[in-house]
């Protein structure tokens, strides 16, 4: 019997390449890696076929903004992974997936994208397809960690997730579309977090007093800011004992955080059309020039609740030196649950609320991610 075929748009990008490698290592699927540059797609397919000693990968040209270019590439696919910086084209890709009878996943962080995909919800449900959005590391993992802790503690009361992303940006190459999309994401930024039993934003004055977190893995004490992720929204109603939860994103570096971000946000307000592209270039420069070692990526949960009727704590650290492996591993772990049918539920889902948490953590560990769980009194 032929294996299922997964098409990865942005297949030769940083996230796409890592997803392709992990899928080849951990599942029997065949792949199509696609992007607007046909030669790069074919080159990567050849590299992967050689590395894995089998003809499992094809390279193809596809543009997420052009349905006619997606049609032949998606033909026969069972899942489309949009690992491309194409959140603005979510409807085009989503419709193409539905027309091809394929399920869908994307790791993009964008409020607008969620709105676009929600407009497809009736068609997704009518077709019985499983669409998974906000996949990856963040978004993608914070609510998985809270759900995991809620399963290990009785009456979970507090659950804070915080991140460090400190990568050697000089070693990375991005599509200009990715930098522009990244800059646009800052315009979507909301500081909503759940405290004292209600969702609240940081006041103007509070934004000058960042929240300090003690991180493991040698990163030490660092400033963070609350960052709303859609996957956190239903947690208080899922776990009514929760009085405090939220995701707290660590800074990139002081120059980017305190100089370039305000300048970039100003640019996007002043010249909305060209602002995102200008901010994207500034961001790339600031990340490359001012980010210093130690390099690594870490997501850390600190939770409190009860165990055997007594107050108890639970800590989880999820880390990898390569931020793109840490992005791809949860995506592939969720894809494995879709492929075996356990998470292939019709509808539009957020990865962090669809995937089974304990299995996902075990699977990403098998993919080389460090997962450390600390039970405390
Ligand atoms: N959830 C998470 O934890 C997480 C973490 C990291 C990244 N991300 C998201 O993942 C996405 C990819 O990021 P990345 O860092 O991997 O970017 P990247 O390395 O720049 O790769 C982006 C890829 O998308 C392709 N692409 C761009 N426009 C396209 C189009 N119109 N049609 C088809 N392909 C297109 C690019 O190739 P061509 O330009 O040659 O077409 C490239 O292969 C972004 O949306 C980013 O926000 C999420």
Tab-separated table of C-alpha atoms in Angstrom, residues 71-299:
chain	number	residue	atom	x	y	z
A	71	UNK	CA	-3.498	22.348	-7.311
A	72	UNK	CA	-1.041	19.966	-9.038
A	73	UNK	CA	1.308	19.887	-6.018
A	74	UNK	CA	-1.457	19.028	-3.538
A	75	UNK	CA	-3.019	16.348	-5.741
A	76	UNK	CA	-3.006	13.055	-3.774
A	77	UNK	CA	-1.756	14.646	-0.542
A	78	UNK	CA	-3.287	13.637	2.765
A	79	UNK	CA	-1.884	16.577	4.768
A	80	UNK	CA	-0.590	20.028	3.769
A	81	UNK	CA	1.846	21.677	6.163
A	82	UNK	CA	2.157	25.421	5.541
A	83	UNK	CA	5.631	25.920	7.071
A	84	UNK	CA	5.819	29.054	4.935
A	85	UNK	CA	5.568	32.678	6.003
A	86	UNK	CA	2.258	32.953	4.196
A	87	UNK	CA	-0.310	33.675	6.931
A	88	UNK	CA	-1.884	36.314	4.647
A	89	UNK	CA	-2.719	33.514	2.182
A	90	UNK	CA	-4.252	31.121	4.754
A	91	UNK	CA	-7.570	31.044	2.896
A	92	UNK	CA	-5.940	30.200	-0.455
A	93	UNK	CA	-3.910	27.370	1.095
A	94	UNK	CA	-6.840	26.174	3.227
A	95	UNK	CA	-9.194	26.076	0.213
A	96	UNK	CA	-6.576	24.250	-1.854
A	97	UNK	CA	-6.229	21.667	0.942
A	98	UNK	CA	-10.022	21.199	1.051
A	99	UNK	CA	-10.209	20.838	-2.749
A	100	UNK	CA	-7.465	18.202	-2.607
A	101	UNK	CA	-9.247	16.353	0.249
A	102	UNK	CA	-6.279	16.970	2.536
A	103	UNK	CA	-5.893	17.884	6.210
A	104	UNK	CA	-3.896	21.004	7.126
A	105	UNK	CA	-1.336	22.340	9.618
A	106	UNK	CA	0.468	25.676	10.023
A	107	UNK	CA	2.886	27.075	12.648
A	108	UNK	CA	2.248	30.754	11.865
A	109	UNK	CA	1.566	33.245	14.650
A	110	UNK	CA	-0.991	35.744	13.426
A	111	UNK	CA	-4.336	36.965	14.733
A	112	UNK	CA	-5.442	37.780	11.193
A	113	UNK	CA	-4.643	34.233	10.065
A	114	UNK	CA	-6.913	32.827	12.783
A	115	UNK	CA	-9.742	35.048	11.509
A	116	UNK	CA	-9.095	33.883	7.931
A	117	UNK	CA	-9.141	30.205	8.904
A	118	UNK	CA	-12.279	30.682	11.024
A	119	UNK	CA	-14.034	31.889	7.852
A	120	UNK	CA	-13.346	28.420	6.403
A	121	UNK	CA	-14.683	26.572	9.485
A	122	UNK	CA	-18.069	25.578	7.976
A	123	UNK	CA	-16.350	24.145	4.867
A	124	UNK	CA	-13.731	22.342	6.997
A	125	UNK	CA	-16.454	20.741	9.119
A	126	UNK	CA	-18.649	19.883	6.118
A	127	UNK	CA	-15.691	18.184	4.434
A	128	UNK	CA	-14.776	16.337	7.657
A	129	UNK	CA	-11.160	17.579	7.444
A	130	UNK	CA	-8.802	18.162	10.360
A	131	UNK	CA	-7.177	21.621	10.271
A	132	UNK	CA	-4.518	22.354	12.879
A	133	UNK	CA	-3.270	25.894	13.323
A	134	UNK	CA	-0.833	27.643	15.731
A	135	UNK	CA	1.412	24.560	15.639
A	136	UNK	CA	5.060	24.584	16.715
A	137	UNK	CA	6.866	25.818	19.829
A	138	UNK	CA	5.177	29.124	20.593
A	139	UNK	CA	2.455	29.136	19.649
A	140	UNK	CA	2.044	25.385	19.975
A	141	UNK	CA	3.524	24.182	23.276
A	142	UNK	CA	2.594	26.533	26.176
A	143	UNK	CA	-0.977	25.217	26.591
A	144	UNK	CA	0.289	21.634	26.101
A	145	UNK	CA	2.475	22.174	29.187
A	146	UNK	CA	-0.423	23.581	31.229
A	147	UNK	CA	-2.679	20.684	30.197
A	148	UNK	CA	0.105	18.262	31.093
A	149	UNK	CA	0.511	19.869	34.552
A	150	UNK	CA	-3.261	19.860	35.107
A	151	UNK	CA	-3.197	16.103	34.562
A	152	UNK	CA	-0.402	15.621	37.115
A	153	UNK	CA	-1.622	17.982	39.847
A	154	UNK	CA	-4.954	17.986	41.625
A	155	UNK	CA	-6.674	21.359	41.517
A	156	UNK	CA	-4.026	23.266	39.535
A	157	UNK	CA	-3.981	26.911	40.765
A	158	UNK	CA	-1.121	28.623	38.956
A	159	UNK	CA	0.610	27.789	35.678
A	160	UNK	CA	3.082	30.196	34.105
A	161	UNK	CA	4.949	29.366	30.919
A	162	UNK	CA	7.985	31.438	29.902
A	163	UNK	CA	10.409	31.243	26.998
A	164	UNK	CA	13.977	32.052	26.022
A	165	UNK	CA	14.872	32.322	22.335
A	166	UNK	CA	18.540	33.146	22.014
A	167	UNK	CA	19.775	31.880	18.693
A	168	UNK	CA	22.751	32.743	16.540
A	169	UNK	CA	20.788	34.690	13.924
A	170	UNK	CA	23.992	35.237	11.913
A	171	UNK	CA	23.915	31.572	10.930
A	172	UNK	CA	20.338	31.717	9.643
A	173	UNK	CA	18.878	32.810	6.344
A	174	UNK	CA	15.252	33.902	6.003
A	175	UNK	CA	12.858	34.586	3.213
A	176	UNK	CA	12.133	38.392	3.122
A	177	UNK	CA	8.469	37.348	3.485
A	178	UNK	CA	9.316	35.834	6.898
A	179	UNK	CA	10.894	39.031	8.243
A	180	UNK	CA	7.943	41.089	7.071
A	181	UNK	CA	5.510	38.620	8.638
A	182	UNK	CA	7.520	38.641	11.884
A	183	UNK	CA	7.360	42.442	12.049
A	184	UNK	CA	3.614	42.297	11.373
A	185	UNK	CA	3.246	39.900	14.315
A	186	UNK	CA	4.415	42.601	16.712
A	187	UNK	CA	1.488	44.721	15.594
A	188	UNK	CA	-0.771	41.864	16.804
A	189	UNK	CA	0.927	41.784	20.215
A	190	UNK	CA	-1.411	41.671	23.219
A	191	UNK	CA	-0.244	41.460	26.831
A	192	UNK	CA	-3.349	39.580	28.060
A	193	UNK	CA	-2.669	37.147	30.882
A	194	UNK	CA	-4.940	35.569	33.499
A	195	UNK	CA	-4.511	36.831	37.071
A	196	UNK	CA	-6.759	36.767	40.147
A	197	UNK	CA	-9.356	34.893	38.146
A	198	UNK	CA	-9.622	37.308	35.190
A	199	UNK	CA	-7.884	38.203	31.918
A	200	UNK	CA	-6.010	41.493	32.145
A	201	UNK	CA	-3.591	43.520	30.023
A	202	UNK	CA	-0.481	45.290	31.239
A	203	UNK	CA	-1.167	48.941	31.948
A	204	UNK	CA	1.000	51.595	30.288
A	205	UNK	CA	3.104	52.048	33.451
A	206	UNK	CA	3.390	48.292	34.074
A	207	UNK	CA	5.051	47.831	30.692
A	208	UNK	CA	8.116	49.604	32.157
A	209	UNK	CA	8.354	46.906	34.845
A	210	UNK	CA	8.994	43.611	33.071
A	211	UNK	CA	8.377	40.313	34.875
A	212	UNK	CA	11.565	38.559	35.949
A	213	UNK	CA	11.843	34.776	35.589
A	214	UNK	CA	14.617	32.494	36.822
A	215	UNK	CA	15.390	30.200	33.872
A	216	UNK	CA	17.218	26.879	33.923
A	217	UNK	CA	19.798	25.669	31.391
A	218	UNK	CA	22.300	28.391	32.365
A	219	UNK	CA	20.101	31.258	31.115
A	220	UNK	CA	19.626	32.680	34.637
A	221	UNK	CA	17.288	35.530	35.635
A	222	UNK	CA	15.760	37.344	32.670
A	223	UNK	CA	13.041	39.839	31.912
A	224	UNK	CA	9.865	38.667	30.175
A	225	UNK	CA	6.618	40.247	29.040
A	226	UNK	CA	3.184	38.618	28.969
A	227	UNK	CA	2.201	37.635	25.416
A	228	UNK	CA	-1.304	36.410	24.668
A	229	UNK	CA	-1.590	33.173	22.742
A	230	UNK	CA	-5.034	32.027	21.627
A	231	UNK	CA	-4.319	28.526	22.983
A	232	UNK	CA	-4.249	29.938	26.553
A	233	UNK	CA	-7.776	31.427	26.344
A	234	UNK	CA	-9.862	28.318	27.182
A	235	UNK	CA	-7.557	27.050	29.961
A	236	UNK	CA	-9.397	28.749	32.885
A	237	UNK	CA	-12.703	27.215	31.773
A	238	UNK	CA	-11.065	23.823	31.179
A	239	UNK	CA	-9.477	23.935	34.664
A	240	UNK	CA	-11.746	26.041	36.916
A	241	UNK	CA	-9.305	25.856	39.880
A	242	UNK	CA	-6.814	27.931	37.837
A	243	UNK	CA	-6.501	31.494	39.186
A	244	UNK	CA	-3.341	32.470	37.287
A	245	UNK	CA	-1.948	31.487	33.920
A	246	UNK	CA	-0.212	33.065	30.978
A	247	UNK	CA	2.662	32.938	28.552
A	248	UNK	CA	5.661	35.201	29.192
A	249	UNK	CA	8.021	35.758	26.306
A	250	UNK	CA	11.693	36.445	27.028
A	251	UNK	CA	13.350	39.395	25.308
A	252	UNK	CA	15.585	39.014	22.224
A	253	UNK	CA	18.303	41.456	23.301
A	254	UNK	CA	18.113	44.942	24.898
A	255	UNK	CA	18.761	46.817	21.611
A	256	UNK	CA	15.962	44.983	19.778
A	257	UNK	CA	13.565	45.051	22.756
A	258	UNK	CA	13.955	48.646	23.927
A	259	UNK	CA	15.127	50.546	20.832
A	260	UNK	CA	14.201	48.791	17.586
A	261	UNK	CA	10.776	47.510	18.680
A	262	UNK	CA	9.388	50.968	19.566
A	263	UNK	CA	10.972	52.439	16.402
A	264	UNK	CA	9.538	49.616	14.273
A	265	UNK	CA	6.050	49.910	15.771
A	266	UNK	CA	6.190	53.648	15.077
A	267	UNK	CA	7.235	52.992	11.474
A	268	UNK	CA	4.307	50.621	10.957
A	269	UNK	CA	1.907	53.299	12.222
A	270	UNK	CA	3.502	56.101	10.182
A	271	UNK	CA	3.866	54.242	6.881
A	272	UNK	CA	1.536	51.230	7.141
A	273	UNK	CA	2.299	49.983	3.614
A	274	UNK	CA	6.113	49.880	3.742
A	275	UNK	CA	6.499	49.903	7.545
A	276	UNK	CA	6.488	46.095	8.035
A	277	UNK	CA	9.208	45.560	5.402
A	278	UNK	CA	11.355	48.359	6.918
A	279	UNK	CA	10.831	47.023	10.453
A	280	UNK	CA	11.640	43.486	9.195
A	281	UNK	CA	15.046	44.667	7.918
A	282	UNK	CA	15.768	46.585	11.144
A	283	UNK	CA	14.816	43.507	13.166
A	284	UNK	CA	17.115	41.256	11.161
A	285	UNK	CA	20.016	43.671	11.689
A	286	UNK	CA	19.359	44.009	15.436
A	287	UNK	CA	19.003	40.252	15.971
A	288	UNK	CA	22.187	39.467	14.042
A	289	UNK	CA	24.322	42.237	15.570
A	290	UNK	CA	23.308	42.223	19.226
A	291	UNK	CA	22.334	38.656	20.218
A	292	UNK	CA	25.099	37.037	22.265
A	293	UNK	CA	25.727	33.472	23.467
A	294	UNK	CA	24.824	31.245	25.267
A	295	UNK	CA	22.559	30.156	22.412
A	296	UNK	CA	19.557	27.916	22.879
A	297	UNK	CA	15.775	27.757	23.076
A	298	UNK	CA	13.844	26.958	26.221
A	299	UNK	CA	10.222	26.784	27.291
